[in-house]
Short mmCIF file of C-alpha atoms in Angstrom, two decimals:
data_model
loop_
_atom_site.label_atom_id
_atom_site.label_comp_id
_atom_site.label_asym_id
_atom_site.label_seq_id
_atom_site.Cartn_x
_atom_site.Cartn_y
_atom_site.Cartn_z
CA MET A 1 9.26 26.35 15.07
CA LEU A 2 9.92 26.12 11.34
CA LEU A 3 7.67 23.10 11.03
CA THR A 4 4.85 24.85 12.91
CA LEU A 5 5.14 27.95 10.73
CA LEU A 6 5.16 25.95 7.53
CA LEU A 7 2.14 23.90 8.59
CA ALA A 8 0.27 27.09 9.39
CA LEU A 9 1.14 28.59 6.02
CA ALA A 10 -0.01 25.39 4.33
CA GLN A 11 -3.49 25.95 5.72
CA THR A 12 -3.69 29.52 4.42
CA PRO A 13 -5.34 29.62 0.98
CA GLN A 14 -2.98 31.02 -1.62
CA VAL A 15 -5.10 32.12 -4.58
CA PRO A 16 -3.18 34.07 -7.21
CA ALA A 17 -5.13 36.40 -9.44
CA LEU A 18 -6.30 34.63 -12.57
CA THR A 19 -5.16 35.86 -15.94
CA ASP A 20 -6.34 34.95 -19.40
CA SER A 21 -3.20 32.89 -20.02
CA LEU A 22 -3.11 29.29 -18.82
CA ASP A 23 -0.11 27.28 -17.67
CA LEU A 24 -1.32 24.10 -19.36
CA VAL A 25 -3.99 23.10 -21.84
CA ILE A 26 -4.75 19.44 -22.64
CA THR A 27 -6.81 18.92 -25.78
CA GLY A 28 -8.46 16.04 -27.61
CA ALA A 29 -8.64 13.79 -24.56
CA ARG A 30 -11.17 11.30 -23.32
CA ILE A 31 -11.73 12.58 -19.82
CA VAL A 32 -12.38 9.94 -17.17
CA ASP A 33 -13.00 12.35 -14.32
CA GLY A 34 -12.85 10.01 -11.31
CA SER A 35 -16.53 10.23 -10.41
CA GLY A 36 -17.39 6.91 -12.06
CA ARG A 37 -19.60 8.46 -14.73
CA PRO A 38 -18.90 7.62 -18.39
CA GLY A 39 -15.85 9.22 -19.95
CA PHE A 40 -16.38 12.16 -22.27
CA ALA A 41 -14.46 14.18 -24.83
CA GLY A 42 -13.13 17.48 -23.60
CA ASP A 43 -10.26 19.84 -22.96
CA VAL A 44 -8.63 20.70 -19.61
CA GLY A 45 -7.03 23.98 -18.55
CA VAL A 46 -4.62 24.42 -15.64
CA GLN A 47 -3.34 27.54 -13.91
CA PHE A 48 -1.35 28.01 -10.69
CA GLY A 49 -1.56 24.29 -9.90
CA LYS A 50 -5.36 24.14 -10.11
CA ILE A 51 -7.75 22.88 -12.77
CA THR A 52 -9.51 25.97 -14.09
CA ASP A 53 -11.37 24.58 -17.08
CA VAL A 54 -13.03 21.31 -18.00
CA VAL A 55 -14.81 22.18 -21.23
CA LYS A 56 -16.06 20.79 -24.51
CA PRO A 57 -13.51 20.01 -27.23
CA GLY A 58 -12.06 23.09 -28.87
CA ALA A 59 -13.30 25.57 -26.27
CA LEU A 60 -9.73 26.45 -25.24
CA ARG A 61 -8.30 26.74 -28.74
CA ASN A 62 -7.97 30.52 -28.47
CA ARG A 63 -6.73 30.67 -24.87
CA PRO A 64 -3.00 31.43 -24.68
CA ALA A 65 -1.11 28.71 -22.82
CA ARG A 66 2.48 28.13 -21.81
CA VAL A 67 2.19 24.41 -22.64
CA ARG A 68 -0.33 22.71 -24.93
CA ILE A 69 -0.64 18.92 -25.05
CA ASP A 70 -2.47 16.96 -27.72
CA ALA A 71 -4.00 13.94 -25.97
CA LYS A 72 -5.93 12.56 -28.92
CA GLY A 73 -6.62 8.86 -28.40
CA LEU A 74 -5.52 9.05 -24.78
CA VAL A 75 -7.28 9.21 -21.42
CA VAL A 76 -6.92 12.08 -18.96
CA ALA A 77 -7.74 11.07 -15.39
CA PRO A 78 -7.06 12.35 -11.89
CA GLY A 79 -3.68 11.29 -10.57
CA PHE A 80 -4.00 7.98 -8.75
CA ILE A 81 -3.88 7.86 -4.94
CA ASP A 82 -2.04 4.96 -3.30
CA VAL A 83 -3.60 4.69 0.14
CA HIS A 84 -1.10 2.12 1.42
CA SER A 85 2.49 2.83 0.40
CA HIS A 86 5.88 1.94 1.84
CA THR A 87 7.83 4.35 -0.39
CA VAL A 88 7.89 7.35 1.94
CA ASP A 89 11.05 6.63 3.95
CA ALA A 90 12.99 5.98 0.75
CA ILE A 91 12.04 9.22 -0.99
CA LEU A 92 13.54 11.26 1.84
CA ALA A 93 16.89 10.54 0.19
CA PRO A 94 17.48 13.26 -2.45
CA GLU A 95 18.48 10.75 -5.10
CA ARG A 96 15.18 8.89 -4.62
CA LYS A 97 12.80 11.79 -4.13
CA LEU A 98 11.12 11.42 -7.55
CA ASN A 99 9.46 8.11 -6.56
CA GLU A 100 9.80 6.81 -10.10
CA GLY A 101 8.19 3.39 -9.67
CA VAL A 102 4.82 4.84 -8.73
CA ILE A 103 4.93 7.90 -11.01
CA ARG A 104 5.24 5.57 -13.98
CA GLN A 105 1.95 4.00 -12.90
CA GLY A 106 0.19 7.38 -12.78
CA VAL A 107 0.29 7.73 -8.99
CA THR A 108 0.49 11.34 -7.77
CA THR A 109 -0.18 10.87 -4.03
CA VAL A 110 1.05 8.19 -1.65
CA VAL A 111 -0.20 7.65 1.90
CA GLY A 112 2.66 6.56 4.14
CA GLY A 113 2.86 5.17 7.65
CA PRO A 114 0.55 2.16 7.23
CA ASP A 115 0.71 -0.94 9.44
CA GLY A 116 1.15 1.27 12.52
CA GLY A 117 4.71 2.30 11.74
CA PHE A 118 4.99 6.08 12.20
CA ASP A 119 5.15 7.96 15.48
CA PRO A 120 5.11 11.80 15.46
CA ALA A 121 8.91 12.04 15.47
CA ARG A 122 9.09 10.00 12.29
CA MET A 123 6.28 12.06 10.77
CA LYS A 124 8.23 15.26 11.46
CA ARG A 125 11.26 13.92 9.64
CA VAL A 126 9.11 13.23 6.59
CA ILE A 127 7.41 16.63 6.69
CA ASP A 128 10.70 18.51 7.06
CA ALA A 129 12.27 16.60 4.16
CA LEU A 130 9.30 17.30 1.90
CA TRP A 131 9.45 21.02 2.66
CA SER A 132 13.18 21.18 2.04
CA GLN A 133 13.53 19.06 -1.11
CA GLY A 134 10.06 18.19 -2.39
CA ALA A 135 9.14 14.87 -3.96
CA GLY A 136 7.82 13.50 -7.20
CA THR A 137 4.56 12.58 -5.48
CA ASN A 138 2.44 14.20 -2.82
CA VAL A 139 2.58 12.51 0.58
CA ALA A 140 -0.06 12.08 3.27
CA LEU A 141 0.60 10.18 6.50
CA TYR A 142 -0.96 7.99 9.14
CA VAL A 143 0.15 8.17 12.74
CA GLY A 144 0.77 4.59 13.83
CA HIS A 145 -0.11 2.45 16.82
CA ASN A 146 3.10 0.39 16.68
CA GLY A 147 5.15 3.57 16.53
CA VAL A 148 3.53 5.25 19.52
CA ARG A 149 3.44 2.02 21.55
CA ARG A 150 7.14 1.45 20.97
CA ALA A 151 7.92 5.07 21.91
CA VAL A 152 6.10 4.65 25.23
CA MET A 153 6.48 0.96 26.11
CA GLY A 154 9.26 -0.44 23.93
CA ASN A 155 8.46 -4.07 23.11
CA ALA A 156 6.68 -4.74 26.38
CA GLN A 157 4.37 -7.75 26.15
CA GLN A 158 1.61 -6.47 28.38
CA ALA A 159 -1.26 -4.03 28.36
CA PRO A 160 -0.39 -0.40 29.12
CA ASP A 161 -1.13 1.03 32.52
CA ALA A 162 -3.21 4.19 32.75
CA ASP A 163 -0.20 6.51 32.50
CA GLN A 164 1.24 4.70 29.50
CA LEU A 165 -2.13 4.77 27.72
CA GLU A 166 -2.40 8.52 28.26
CA LYS A 167 1.10 9.01 26.86
CA MET A 168 0.17 7.01 23.78
CA LYS A 169 -3.00 9.05 23.36
CA ALA A 170 -0.95 12.23 23.54
CA LEU A 171 1.32 10.99 20.77
CA VAL A 172 -1.65 10.06 18.58
CA ARG A 173 -3.09 13.52 19.21
CA GLU A 174 0.26 15.07 18.27
CA GLY A 175 0.24 13.10 15.04
CA MET A 176 -3.23 14.33 14.20
CA GLU A 177 -2.17 17.92 14.91
CA LEU A 178 0.66 17.36 12.45
CA GLY A 179 -1.95 16.57 9.82
CA ALA A 180 -2.21 12.78 9.88
CA VAL A 181 -5.22 11.41 8.01
CA GLY A 182 -5.87 8.97 10.84
CA LEU A 183 -4.52 6.10 12.93
CA SER A 184 -3.00 2.99 11.42
CA SER A 185 -2.28 -0.25 13.22
CA GLY A 186 -0.44 -3.49 12.58
CA PRO A 187 -1.31 -5.88 15.40
CA MET A 188 0.19 -8.78 13.44
CA TYR A 189 3.62 -7.29 14.15
CA GLU A 190 5.62 -6.42 17.25
CA PRO A 191 4.84 -4.56 19.46
CA GLY A 192 1.22 -4.16 18.34
CA MET A 193 0.71 -7.91 18.60
CA PHE A 194 0.90 -7.54 22.39
CA SER A 195 -2.06 -5.14 22.50
CA LYS A 196 -5.72 -5.92 23.16
CA THR A 197 -8.70 -4.62 21.23
CA ASP A 198 -9.68 -2.11 23.91
CA GLU A 199 -6.28 -0.41 23.59
CA LEU A 200 -6.84 0.09 19.87
CA ILE A 201 -10.33 1.45 20.51
CA GLU A 202 -9.08 3.99 23.05
CA LEU A 203 -6.38 5.26 20.69
CA ALA A 204 -8.75 5.37 17.73
CA LYS A 205 -11.10 7.54 19.79
CA VAL A 206 -8.39 10.20 19.80
CA VAL A 207 -8.67 10.68 16.03
CA ALA A 208 -12.47 10.96 16.05
CA PRO A 209 -12.62 14.71 16.87
CA TYR A 210 -10.34 15.29 13.88
CA HIS A 211 -12.67 13.22 11.68
CA GLY A 212 -9.76 10.84 11.22
CA ILE A 213 -9.90 7.28 9.96
CA TYR A 214 -8.66 3.90 11.19
CA ASP A 215 -6.59 1.68 8.90
CA SER A 216 -5.44 -1.76 10.04
CA HIS A 217 -3.15 -4.53 8.92
CA VAL A 218 -5.32 -6.95 10.85
CA ARG A 219 -4.10 -9.12 13.68
CA ASP A 220 -4.20 -12.68 12.32
CA PRO A 221 -5.23 -12.59 8.65
CA VAL A 222 -4.64 -16.27 7.96
CA LYS A 223 -5.53 -18.39 10.96
CA ARG A 224 -8.30 -16.06 12.20
CA LEU A 225 -9.26 -14.09 9.10
CA ILE A 226 -12.90 -13.37 9.91
CA TRP A 227 -12.27 -12.58 13.59
CA SER A 228 -9.37 -10.29 12.71
CA ASP A 229 -11.37 -8.36 10.13
CA GLN A 230 -14.22 -8.09 12.60
CA GLU A 231 -11.83 -6.64 15.18
CA CYS A 232 -10.91 -3.87 12.73
CA LEU A 233 -14.57 -3.04 12.15
CA GLU A 234 -15.24 -3.16 15.89
CA VAL A 235 -12.47 -0.67 16.61
CA GLY A 236 -13.90 1.75 14.07
CA GLU A 237 -17.48 1.34 15.24
CA LYS A 238 -16.75 1.74 18.95
CA ALA A 239 -14.35 4.63 18.39
CA GLY A 240 -16.72 6.44 16.06
CA VAL A 241 -14.33 6.50 13.09
CA ALA A 242 -14.41 4.96 9.62
CA PRO A 243 -12.42 1.70 9.49
CA LYS A 244 -10.41 0.27 6.57
CA ILE A 245 -9.15 -3.29 6.36
CA ALA A 246 -5.78 -2.86 4.70
CA HIS A 247 -4.66 -4.98 1.71
CA GLU A 248 -7.60 -7.32 2.19
CA LYS A 249 -7.22 -10.85 0.87
CA ALA A 250 -8.22 -14.40 1.71
CA VAL A 251 -4.76 -15.86 2.30
CA GLY A 252 -4.01 -19.57 2.37
CA LEU A 253 -5.70 -22.74 1.22
CA GLU A 254 -7.87 -22.87 4.33
CA ASN A 255 -9.35 -19.46 3.54
CA GLU A 256 -10.33 -20.09 -0.07
CA GLY A 257 -13.79 -18.59 -0.63
CA LYS A 258 -13.95 -16.83 2.74
CA ILE A 259 -13.67 -13.45 1.03
CA HIS A 260 -17.42 -13.72 0.50
CA GLU A 261 -17.89 -13.77 4.29
CA VAL A 262 -15.72 -10.67 4.54
CA ILE A 263 -17.76 -8.93 1.85
CA ALA A 264 -20.98 -9.74 3.69
CA MET A 265 -19.47 -8.48 6.95
CA VAL A 266 -18.39 -5.16 5.43
CA ASN A 267 -21.78 -4.71 3.76
CA ALA A 268 -23.52 -5.38 7.09
CA ALA A 269 -21.34 -2.77 8.80
CA ARG A 270 -22.15 -0.25 6.09
CA MET A 271 -25.85 -0.97 6.54
CA ARG A 272 -25.37 -0.01 10.21
CA GLY A 273 -24.00 3.35 9.11
CA ILE A 274 -20.30 2.54 9.45
CA ASP A 275 -18.21 3.85 6.55
CA ALA A 276 -16.23 0.61 6.37
CA VAL A 277 -13.98 0.00 3.36
CA THR A 278 -11.10 -2.16 2.19
CA ASP A 279 -8.14 -1.74 -0.10
CA GLN A 280 -6.51 -4.37 -2.29
CA TYR A 281 -3.56 -5.01 -4.58
CA PRO A 282 -4.48 -7.01 -7.71
CA TYR A 283 -2.25 -10.05 -7.26
CA ASP A 284 -2.75 -13.65 -6.17
CA GLY A 285 0.17 -13.49 -3.76
CA ALA A 286 1.11 -11.26 -0.85
CA ALA A 287 4.55 -10.37 0.49
CA THR A 288 7.48 -12.22 -1.03
CA ALA A 289 10.69 -13.58 0.45
CA ARG A 290 13.52 -15.97 -0.18
CA LEU A 291 12.66 -19.32 1.33
CA ASP A 292 15.59 -19.16 3.74
CA ARG A 293 14.32 -15.82 5.09
CA ILE A 294 11.41 -17.53 6.86
CA ILE A 295 13.97 -19.15 9.13
CA VAL A 296 14.08 -17.62 12.63
CA LEU A 297 17.19 -18.51 14.60
CA PRO A 298 17.28 -19.06 18.36
CA LYS A 299 18.95 -16.19 20.19
CA ASP A 300 22.18 -18.03 20.89
CA LEU A 301 22.71 -18.75 17.18
CA ARG A 302 22.14 -15.19 15.97
CA GLY A 303 25.28 -13.34 15.04
CA ARG A 304 27.49 -16.29 15.90
CA GLU A 305 30.79 -15.89 14.10
CA GLY A 306 31.12 -18.36 11.26
CA PHE A 307 27.53 -19.59 11.61
CA ASP A 308 26.51 -21.74 8.63
CA LEU A 309 22.76 -22.22 8.16
CA HIS A 310 23.25 -25.15 5.83
CA ALA A 311 25.44 -26.95 8.33
CA ALA A 312 22.95 -26.21 11.12
CA LEU A 313 20.06 -27.64 9.08
CA ARG A 314 22.04 -30.83 8.51
CA ASP A 315 22.47 -31.28 12.27
CA PRO A 316 19.27 -33.00 13.61
CA ALA A 317 19.48 -31.35 17.03
CA LEU A 318 20.06 -27.85 15.64
CA ARG A 319 17.37 -28.36 13.00
CA ALA A 320 14.86 -29.21 15.73
CA ARG A 321 15.72 -26.03 17.64
CA ILE A 322 15.52 -23.89 14.49
CA LYS A 323 12.17 -25.45 13.64
CA GLU A 324 10.82 -24.46 17.06
CA SER A 325 11.92 -20.83 16.77
CA SER A 326 10.85 -20.56 13.13
CA GLU A 327 7.37 -21.94 13.72
CA ASN A 328 6.67 -20.19 17.03
CA GLY A 329 8.89 -17.11 17.15
CA VAL A 330 11.38 -16.37 19.88
CA ASP A 331 9.93 -15.49 23.31
CA GLY A 332 6.48 -15.04 21.79
CA GLY A 333 7.77 -12.78 19.02
CA PHE A 334 6.95 -12.64 15.32
CA SER A 335 7.72 -15.25 12.70
CA TRP A 336 6.23 -15.74 9.25
CA LEU A 337 5.49 -19.41 9.81
CA LYS A 338 3.67 -18.52 13.02
CA ALA A 339 1.75 -15.74 11.28
CA VAL A 340 0.67 -17.41 8.05
CA GLY A 341 1.75 -21.06 8.05
CA TYR A 342 2.88 -23.43 5.33
CA SER A 343 -0.51 -23.53 3.59
CA SER A 344 -0.14 -19.84 2.69
CA MET A 345 3.30 -20.16 1.14
CA ARG A 346 3.56 -20.83 -2.59
CA ILE A 347 6.78 -20.99 -4.62
CA THR A 348 7.04 -18.10 -7.10
CA ASN A 349 10.57 -18.65 -8.44
CA SER A 350 12.80 -21.70 -8.43
CA PRO A 351 15.72 -21.27 -10.86
CA ASP A 352 17.11 -24.76 -10.29
CA GLU A 353 13.74 -26.57 -10.47
CA PRO A 354 11.22 -24.44 -12.41
CA LYS A 355 8.60 -27.19 -12.09
CA LEU A 356 8.22 -26.23 -8.41
CA VAL A 357 6.77 -22.82 -9.28
CA GLY A 358 3.14 -22.68 -8.13
CA GLU A 359 3.55 -25.38 -5.50
CA TYR A 360 2.22 -24.81 -1.98
CA LEU A 361 4.64 -25.89 0.74
CA SER A 362 1.90 -27.64 2.71
CA LEU A 363 0.75 -29.71 -0.27
CA MET A 364 4.31 -30.59 -1.26
CA ALA A 365 5.03 -31.84 2.24
CA GLU A 366 1.82 -33.84 2.30
CA ARG A 367 2.53 -35.39 -1.09
CA ARG A 368 6.11 -36.27 -0.12
CA LYS A 369 4.99 -37.50 3.32
CA MET A 370 7.41 -35.12 5.04
CA ASP A 371 7.23 -32.79 8.00
CA PRO A 372 6.72 -29.31 6.45
CA PHE A 373 9.78 -27.83 8.13
CA ASP A 374 11.90 -30.73 6.97
CA LEU A 375 10.67 -30.00 3.44
CA VAL A 376 11.75 -26.36 3.82
CA ALA A 377 15.15 -27.43 5.14
CA GLU A 378 15.71 -29.89 2.30
CA LEU A 379 14.65 -27.35 -0.33
CA ILE A 380 17.12 -24.82 1.09
CA LEU A 381 19.91 -27.39 1.25
CA GLY A 382 19.25 -28.60 -2.30
CA ALA A 383 19.04 -25.22 -4.02
CA LYS A 384 22.13 -23.72 -5.64
CA ARG A 385 20.18 -20.52 -6.33
CA PRO A 386 17.62 -19.10 -3.89
CA ILE A 387 14.02 -20.29 -4.02
CA GLU A 388 11.46 -17.50 -3.63
CA ILE A 389 7.96 -17.73 -2.22
CA THR A 390 4.92 -15.62 -1.62
CA LEU A 391 4.09 -15.49 2.06
CA GLY A 392 0.39 -15.20 1.33
CA ALA A 393 -1.05 -17.16 -1.58
CA ILE A 394 -4.52 -16.09 -2.76
CA LYS A 395 -6.96 -17.69 -5.18
CA GLU A 396 -7.70 -15.62 -8.30
CA SER A 397 -11.46 -16.04 -7.89
CA ASP A 398 -11.20 -14.39 -4.47
CA VAL A 399 -9.10 -11.54 -5.89
CA ARG A 400 -11.83 -10.80 -8.42
CA ALA A 401 -14.70 -11.13 -5.96
CA LEU A 402 -13.27 -8.34 -3.82
CA LEU A 403 -12.05 -6.22 -6.72
CA VAL A 404 -15.59 -5.44 -7.93
CA GLN A 405 -16.96 -4.27 -4.58
CA PRO A 406 -17.89 -0.57 -4.84
CA TRP A 407 -16.25 0.31 -1.49
CA ASN A 408 -12.97 -1.45 -2.28
CA MET A 409 -10.00 0.77 -3.22
CA ILE A 410 -6.80 -0.03 -5.08
CA ALA A 411 -3.54 0.23 -3.12
CA SER A 412 -0.10 -1.20 -3.75
CA ASP A 413 1.39 -2.01 -0.34
CA GLY A 414 4.50 -1.45 -2.45
CA ASP A 415 8.09 -0.51 -1.73
CA TYR A 416 10.34 2.02 -3.44
CA VAL A 417 11.62 0.99 -6.86
CA ASP A 418 13.32 3.03 -9.59
CA SER A 419 14.91 2.23 -12.93
CA LYS A 420 18.24 1.55 -11.20
CA THR A 421 16.77 -1.05 -8.84
CA GLU A 422 18.18 -4.46 -9.66
CA ARG A 423 15.97 -6.47 -7.37
CA ALA A 424 12.55 -5.79 -5.87
CA GLY A 425 10.42 -7.99 -3.68
CA HIS A 426 6.96 -7.94 -5.26
CA PRO A 427 5.62 -6.90 -8.67
CA ARG A 428 2.98 -4.74 -6.98
CA SER A 429 5.56 -2.00 -6.32
CA THR A 430 5.73 -1.10 -10.00
CA GLY A 431 2.63 -2.77 -11.41
CA THR A 432 -0.47 -2.34 -9.23
CA PHE A 433 -2.35 0.50 -10.90
CA ALA A 434 -1.28 -0.35 -14.44
CA ARG A 435 -2.27 -3.97 -13.85
CA VAL A 436 -5.80 -3.02 -12.88
CA LEU A 437 -6.22 -0.85 -15.98
CA GLY A 438 -4.47 -3.22 -18.37
CA HIS A 439 -5.36 -6.69 -17.15
CA TYR A 440 -8.58 -6.35 -15.19
CA VAL A 441 -10.16 -3.58 -17.30
CA ARG A 442 -8.93 -4.06 -20.88
CA GLU A 443 -8.22 -7.79 -20.96
CA ALA A 444 -10.42 -9.51 -18.37
CA LYS A 445 -13.19 -6.87 -18.38
CA VAL A 446 -13.77 -7.38 -14.65
CA LEU A 447 -14.16 -3.60 -14.19
CA THR A 448 -15.08 -0.73 -16.47
CA LEU A 449 -12.40 1.87 -17.01
CA GLU A 450 -14.49 4.49 -15.24
CA GLU A 451 -15.09 2.33 -12.18
CA ALA A 452 -11.43 1.34 -11.95
CA VAL A 453 -10.36 4.99 -12.08
CA ARG A 454 -12.93 5.88 -9.40
CA LYS A 455 -11.41 3.24 -7.11
CA MET A 456 -8.00 4.89 -7.57
CA THR A 457 -9.07 8.53 -7.27
CA SER A 458 -12.28 10.00 -5.84
CA LEU A 459 -13.05 7.01 -3.60
CA PRO A 460 -9.74 7.15 -1.67
CA ALA A 461 -9.59 10.98 -1.81
CA ASP A 462 -13.02 11.33 -0.21
CA TRP A 463 -12.44 8.61 2.34
CA ILE A 464 -9.12 9.90 3.67
CA GLY A 465 -10.14 13.54 3.47
CA LEU A 466 -8.23 14.94 0.48
CA ARG A 467 -11.17 16.96 -0.77
CA ASP A 468 -9.22 18.90 -3.39
CA ARG A 469 -7.93 15.75 -5.10
CA GLY A 470 -9.37 12.79 -6.93
CA ARG A 471 -11.39 14.42 -9.71
CA VAL A 472 -10.86 16.18 -13.00
CA ALA A 473 -13.04 19.14 -12.05
CA GLU A 474 -12.68 22.88 -11.90
CA GLY A 475 -11.11 24.01 -8.64
CA GLN A 476 -9.39 20.69 -7.96
CA ALA A 477 -5.62 20.38 -7.62
CA ALA A 478 -4.03 19.66 -10.98
CA ASP A 479 -2.86 16.13 -10.21
CA LEU A 480 -3.38 14.52 -13.62
CA VAL A 481 -2.33 11.43 -15.54
CA ILE A 482 -2.47 10.93 -19.30
CA PHE A 483 -2.32 7.29 -20.39
CA ASP A 484 -3.04 5.10 -23.39
CA PRO A 485 -5.90 2.73 -22.52
CA ARG A 486 -4.81 0.41 -25.36
CA THR A 487 -1.29 -0.16 -24.02
CA ILE A 488 -1.23 0.55 -20.29
CA ALA A 489 0.05 -2.57 -18.57
CA ASP A 490 2.14 -3.91 -15.73
CA ARG A 491 5.43 -5.41 -16.92
CA SER A 492 6.66 -6.62 -13.53
CA THR A 493 6.53 -10.33 -12.74
CA TRP A 494 7.42 -12.57 -9.81
CA GLU A 495 10.74 -13.31 -11.51
CA LYS A 496 11.40 -9.67 -12.56
CA PRO A 497 9.45 -7.51 -10.09
CA ALA A 498 11.40 -4.29 -10.79
CA LEU A 499 10.21 -3.79 -14.36
CA MET A 500 8.43 -0.47 -14.84
CA ALA A 501 4.82 -0.16 -16.00
CA ALA A 502 4.04 0.83 -19.60
CA GLY A 503 1.43 3.09 -21.16
CA VAL A 504 1.51 6.15 -18.89
CA ARG A 505 2.73 9.07 -20.98
CA ASP A 506 2.40 12.20 -18.85
CA VAL A 507 1.95 12.86 -15.13
CA PHE A 508 1.35 16.25 -13.49
CA VAL A 509 1.57 16.89 -9.75
CA ASN A 510 0.14 20.21 -8.57
CA GLY A 511 0.20 21.35 -12.20
CA VAL A 512 3.90 20.56 -12.71
CA ALA A 513 5.02 17.84 -15.10
CA VAL A 514 6.93 15.04 -13.40
CA LEU A 515 6.66 12.72 -16.42
CA ARG A 516 6.50 13.99 -20.03
CA ASP A 517 6.46 11.71 -23.04
CA GLU A 518 7.37 8.84 -20.67
CA ALA A 519 10.51 10.60 -19.44
CA LEU A 520 11.10 11.90 -15.92
CA THR A 521 11.43 15.69 -15.86
CA GLY A 522 13.41 15.82 -12.62
CA LYS A 523 10.82 18.11 -11.04
CA ALA A 524 9.73 17.45 -7.45
CA PRO A 525 6.51 19.45 -6.85
CA GLY A 526 5.00 16.96 -4.40
CA ARG A 527 3.67 18.38 -1.14
CA TYR A 528 2.77 17.17 2.30
CA LEU A 529 -1.01 16.85 2.30
CA ARG A 530 -3.12 17.29 5.41
CA ALA A 531 -6.61 15.81 5.57
CA ARG A 532 -9.38 18.39 5.11
CA ARG A 533 -12.84 17.06 5.83
#
């Protein structure tokens, strides 16, 4: 009842009477407004959480204001929107609600529930927590295929019957009524991997009347990259919704250069009138893991008291069994070697043998004339300190080819990190948006500043249906970031992925400062955002 009432109130416009006094005035800035047009000098006024004035320099000098900020030499832009974030579950904990790792990149809205993870019950927990304690960032959500399938069918490895499909549709509909921006899927993972394309199409049709979208971690992004991306586009086209290929990349040595086929495929879909898009994090490696974490144990070895992996790998018979389960999964289930293979795994950190950094497992095995799994086993046995790998190596030329596409957004695929985090998995969690602006704009000049900001603001806001976000314009929500274009940079690396970004000075969410002079304010004005198309 409380949730229903609060959602209803959220849809009722609350427009306080304007007064001459402003809550915030930002002066002397270079405004990069999110539209993609050239930046311009100007001042910005904010009142009651909305942008009220975007005017020529000095026009607000006589307006009384509670807070005045001199942004000379700095850029004012819309707060960045991370359309693929894994921070949402973490920020439900009061001590993590500020979402520091993304705020320090200038992110003001995260979209949670990607890869098919959230069913309506999980969505409700997020919404209730946001209403009760707030957050440092706004949050929007997808309702997820894996979540609703698991709620109805568990991990069943067959197609749903008619009754089960209707139950799943009802859950997707419930998620949309809760304000989801659309349906996400992750058919690379259990239990979505047991679905067929027609199941995804039928569920995506449910979001069409809500003008929802379809976002997919595609089914087999390494061994069947083109087919998997085409499946995503097919689901969107046949369901009548706009499809997005999530964290697009050409992973693995065998896929080098194939990003150009993907680009042509997306352009062809757009020519047919399909609003197809992608998102991307600006790194040449995907998910990360310790090398020993790619090992999948047979069922009878899991949880065995006193089990010693090193001893098992030294036993030829046990090694053979572990190889089988690691390369093929258990009972048809998921494994990283099955999903991406040795040719997609590159060493990112090797404290004992630094010379191994940058090596692909497949090429190392070939050069040493070893079975690839035997190579993995010997590396694990020989390492005193853990070896770390990326589970999806990407060529830099392919990263850049996709980055410049006008329909490609920036998204982190990142996890929660704060200044107390000692260890994080991937530098994207704290570096994505700053890396684009520092490395690819200022240093490499792959993108203009204005185009990069558009990819982080108005492009995702318009596509997911957050019409009052994404631009520095009168009437828009006052989600704003002030950064130094000369110093903004990612500091996180493969070896130290928890380092915070630099160069973002101030961040405002709904007109409230969450970062001032590079210090967290402790405020949590973030809201649950429903799509409004």
